[in-house]
Every structure is written in C-alpha cells, then in structure tokens.
C-alpha cells in the first residue's frame, strides 16, 4: 500500500517510519520510533528531496514509484549524506538512470567515501546561493555546514516559500498519519521530542545553527520540511524561538535538574531531602533522574531546558561513579554550557566524586559552581542537617534569582 501525503501543491511526503529500531545512531533510545522524511516535487521537472534509511527501503521505493505516476525522476537533491537519509540513494539512482544528483562538493566527497563511486555527469554541484529551475519553481541552495555534518545544506523553494532543512527542526517519534506540526500538541508532545532530538543530534553545533538561523530565518517561510518528524507549518515563531534558545545554550525556564548516582540509596536520599527543601523555597520545576536508570539522552535534553543542575554522586574506584562520569562527558560532548551546578558527593572512607566532577565541569564552557561541593560520608548525618539546609537554601536563592 502507498502512504504518501500532500504537503503543498505539487509537493508530496513519501517517507515512512521505523517502529522497530531501539537505538538511533546505535546509541540513543527511541521508544517512540522515528520517521524518515523524503519529499517529491512534481513540477515540470521531478525532484526528490533526500532519500531514506535502509530500514524503510521497500515502502519508500513503492511510494516513490506511485507518487511519480509513471513519470521519470529528473533530480535528487541531497541535503544530507548521513546514511539514515542516503542509504537508499544508490538504489534510487539504479532505478532511475536519468536522475541527476544535486549536492555540494562535500556531498559528493561523502558519496565517494561511502559508496566508492564517481557520479560523473550525473553530479550537479551547487554552492551557496545557486539555484535550480524546475519549471514553475525555483530551488535555491544554502550551505549549513555542521548542522549536523559538514556537507549539510538547506534547499529553499522560493516559489512556495518552503524550506527543506535536513536534520534541523527534526523530532524523534513516528508520524502516525499526521505529518504537520499543527496536528500535534506542541507543548506536551512535540517540544520534548524536538528538544531531545536537537540536544542529542545538533546540540554540539550551536554556533553553526546560529549561522544558519541568521541566514535563513529572514526568508518568507510557509513551511519547514525536516528529515525527521513533522512538517512545521502555521505559526513558526515558537519553534524558531526555541532554536534560538537552544543554539545559544540559553535555558528555556527556571528549574532544577537533579541527576544522581547512588549505590545503596543514601545519595538518593540526600537529593530527596534537597529537592524537598528546594520546593519549600518556592522552586516549582524539579526533575530528578537516577543516572543508572535513565539514559543520558533524556538528562541532556532536560539540561538544555533548565538553567540549574545538581550532580550528586557516590565515590567509586576512588573517582566518580562511572555512569555519572559518562553523563558529564555526554554533556561536554554536546557542548552544554552556561549552567549553574551544585555538586554533592558521597564517600565512606575517601570521598573523591566531588573533586572529579568539579574537574570535569571546569573543562566545560561557562559552567559555574553555585557553592562548594557538599560531602556526605555514607549517609546524610543528623548533625549535618543544618549545614545541608543552608547549602540547599543558597542554591535555591541562586535558582530563584536567575530570572529565567
Ligand atoms: Fe538524520 Fe544527521 O542524520
């Protein structure tokens, strides 16, 4: 069966979903699956905008053939050469031998590295600002290096005011019949999906996203067509506003993310006491995660949302608990910055987790310690409660005065 959807006049979505994949990029859990989007412009020339992941090859080939309705394929625009979008490129080229591939110099370099082929005269090499006339539409190309790979570009349909953005503006989660953003609940569904996708896939490249936003956000835009998740249409100011925040590492709102590593529950108990005190001081948004239980991709996404973090860890092998070390490394890897952090360590005979966490944070940009790390020995002692409360209140003050 064919499952294609009209996006706009002469433009159809011919992508599909993967509900079986557990780990996106073999690392990020995607319990809600993922969509791989591909778009077909049926103008005087036919233009395929990106292909799809190998997992949906069969349905994609059927969709493409059906949507073409017996016509040939003239062009394939490759906005991104990561295999979740280009794994089917060679098969499309074999099925449609007259199709030419539109990409930039780096696109063809990756094609050559991945597939060891030279497309010769089938390659149409474009650079910043070049255009392709397809009959009644003009497609213009804008380079977006490192959003998310070096060869990434955006294609702008000047006639329809539609921007094709590769990974940018993507979301985790499948498209279950609906393909437009205004068919979803933005605040309760899409925002979390978009943030977790952004922080984990594009989060590292804030300056490059900023450069792309500066260049593209002034264009008249009726729709944004990413390669994952829904087509953004209607009022685009909200998603553009979030992209502005995320790409400048600016917290969305006031609140605290507490991530803890606890072996026997005593470190967890201390952060429970802390969280209780923070609520008494008037902090509403507190989100707590056991790093041994919650995948770092979720905690990273929360850390992109809120301005204050608490990292609490048991000492382990004379260092920080490995899962906490891994979380901080993940935050650093994704370039998270400009956060205020409180550290809590636990150690029965030689507490070392605080020192190690502090060293790791000092190697990141703009991470500020709210106070000296608090140390507990085995468990929070009754005689420490007054100091702990004072320490908690200092942190609460910092949160409340942060103004987000
Ligand atoms: Fe969806 Fe960077 O690939």
mmCIF file with all atom_site columns, C-alpha atoms in Angstrom, residues 16-24 28-36 171-176 184-185 188-197 228-230 298:
data_model
loop_
_atom_site.group_PDB
_atom_site.id
_atom_site.type_symbol
_atom_site.label_atom_id
_atom_site.label_alt_id
_atom_site.label_comp_id
_atom_site.label_asym_id
_atom_site.label_entity_id
_atom_site.label_seq_id
_atom_site.pdbx_PDB_ins_code
_atom_site.Cartn_x
_atom_site.Cartn_y
_atom_site.Cartn_z
_atom_site.occupancy
_atom_site.B_iso_or_equiv
_atom_site.pdbx_formal_charge
_atom_site.auth_seq_id
_atom_site.auth_comp_id
_atom_site.auth_asym_id
_atom_site.auth_atom_id
_atom_site.pdbx_PDB_model_num
ATOM 1  C CA . UNK A 1 16  ? 7.857  6.374  6.398  1.00 0.00 ? 16  UNK A CA 1
ATOM 2  C CA . UNK A 1 17  ? 8.505  5.291  9.993  1.00 0.00 ? 17  UNK A CA 1
ATOM 3  C CA . UNK A 1 18  ? 10.689 2.844  11.851 1.00 0.00 ? 18  UNK A CA 1
ATOM 4  C CA . UNK A 1 19  ? 8.996  1.495  14.978 1.00 0.00 ? 19  UNK A CA 1
ATOM 5  C CA . UNK A 1 20  ? 11.443 -1.395 15.462 1.00 0.00 ? 20  UNK A CA 1
ATOM 6  C CA . UNK A 1 21  ? 14.731 0.448  15.931 1.00 0.00 ? 21  UNK A CA 1
ATOM 7  C CA . UNK A 1 22  ? 15.752 0.598  19.586 1.00 0.00 ? 22  UNK A CA 1
ATOM 8  C CA . UNK A 1 23  ? 18.785 2.856  19.356 1.00 0.00 ? 23  UNK A CA 1
ATOM 9  C CA . UNK A 1 24  ? 19.065 5.766  16.925 1.00 0.00 ? 24  UNK A CA 1
ATOM 10 C CA . UNK A 1 28  ? 20.002 6.978  21.616 1.00 0.00 ? 28  UNK A CA 1
ATOM 11 C CA . UNK A 1 29  ? 16.877 5.113  22.758 1.00 0.00 ? 29  UNK A CA 1
ATOM 12 C CA . UNK A 1 30  ? 13.841 5.949  20.658 1.00 0.00 ? 30  UNK A CA 1
ATOM 13 C CA . UNK A 1 31  ? 10.879 4.212  22.296 1.00 0.00 ? 31  UNK A CA 1
ATOM 14 C CA . UNK A 1 32  ? 8.526  6.317  20.183 1.00 0.00 ? 32  UNK A CA 1
ATOM 15 C CA . UNK A 1 33  ? 10.302 5.381  16.941 1.00 0.00 ? 33  UNK A CA 1
ATOM 16 C CA . UNK A 1 34  ? 11.441 7.742  14.226 1.00 0.00 ? 34  UNK A CA 1
ATOM 17 C CA . UNK A 1 35  ? 10.290 8.949  10.842 1.00 0.00 ? 35  UNK A CA 1
ATOM 18 C CA . UNK A 1 36  ? 12.500 9.303  7.811  1.00 0.00 ? 36  UNK A CA 1
ATOM 19 C CA . UNK A 1 171 ? 11.996 15.376 16.015 1.00 0.00 ? 171 UNK A CA 1
ATOM 20 C CA . UNK A 1 172 ? 12.179 11.879 17.390 1.00 0.00 ? 172 UNK A CA 1
ATOM 21 C CA . UNK A 1 173 ? 8.908  9.950  17.245 1.00 0.00 ? 173 UNK A CA 1
ATOM 22 C CA . UNK A 1 174 ? 6.960  8.477  14.377 1.00 0.00 ? 174 UNK A CA 1
ATOM 23 C CA . UNK A 1 175 ? 4.363  10.201 12.220 1.00 0.00 ? 175 UNK A CA 1
ATOM 24 C CA . UNK A 1 176 ? 1.176  8.292  12.799 1.00 0.00 ? 176 UNK A CA 1
ATOM 25 C CA . UNK A 1 184 ? 0.231  17.673 17.305 1.00 0.00 ? 184 UNK A CA 1
ATOM 26 C CA . UNK A 1 185 ? 0.134  19.090 20.820 1.00 0.00 ? 185 UNK A CA 1
ATOM 27 C CA . UNK A 1 188 ? 3.012  18.375 25.594 1.00 0.00 ? 188 UNK A CA 1
ATOM 28 C CA . UNK A 1 189 ? 4.337  16.263 22.746 1.00 0.00 ? 189 UNK A CA 1
ATOM 29 C CA . UNK A 1 190 ? 6.384  17.980 20.072 1.00 0.00 ? 190 UNK A CA 1
ATOM 30 C CA . UNK A 1 191 ? 8.501  20.264 22.216 1.00 0.00 ? 191 UNK A CA 1
ATOM 31 C CA . UNK A 1 192 ? 10.066 17.405 24.193 1.00 0.00 ? 192 UNK A CA 1
ATOM 32 C CA . UNK A 1 193 ? 10.618 15.394 21.001 1.00 0.00 ? 193 UNK A CA 1
ATOM 33 C CA . UNK A 1 194 ? 12.201 18.366 19.234 1.00 0.00 ? 194 UNK A CA 1
ATOM 34 C CA . UNK A 1 195 ? 14.378 19.287 22.233 1.00 0.00 ? 195 UNK A CA 1
ATOM 35 C CA . UNK A 1 196 ? 15.683 15.769 22.784 1.00 0.00 ? 196 UNK A CA 1
ATOM 36 C CA . UNK A 1 197 ? 16.400 15.465 19.076 1.00 0.00 ? 197 UNK A CA 1
ATOM 37 C CA . UNK A 1 228 ? 12.624 13.584 10.802 1.00 0.00 ? 228 UNK A CA 1
ATOM 38 C CA . UNK A 1 229 ? 9.335  14.389 12.491 1.00 0.00 ? 229 UNK A CA 1
ATOM 39 C CA . UNK A 1 230 ? 6.532  16.621 11.347 1.00 0.00 ? 230 UNK A CA 1
ATOM 40 C CA . UNK A 1 298 ? 16.962 12.325 28.368 1.00 0.00 ? 298 UNK A CA 1
#
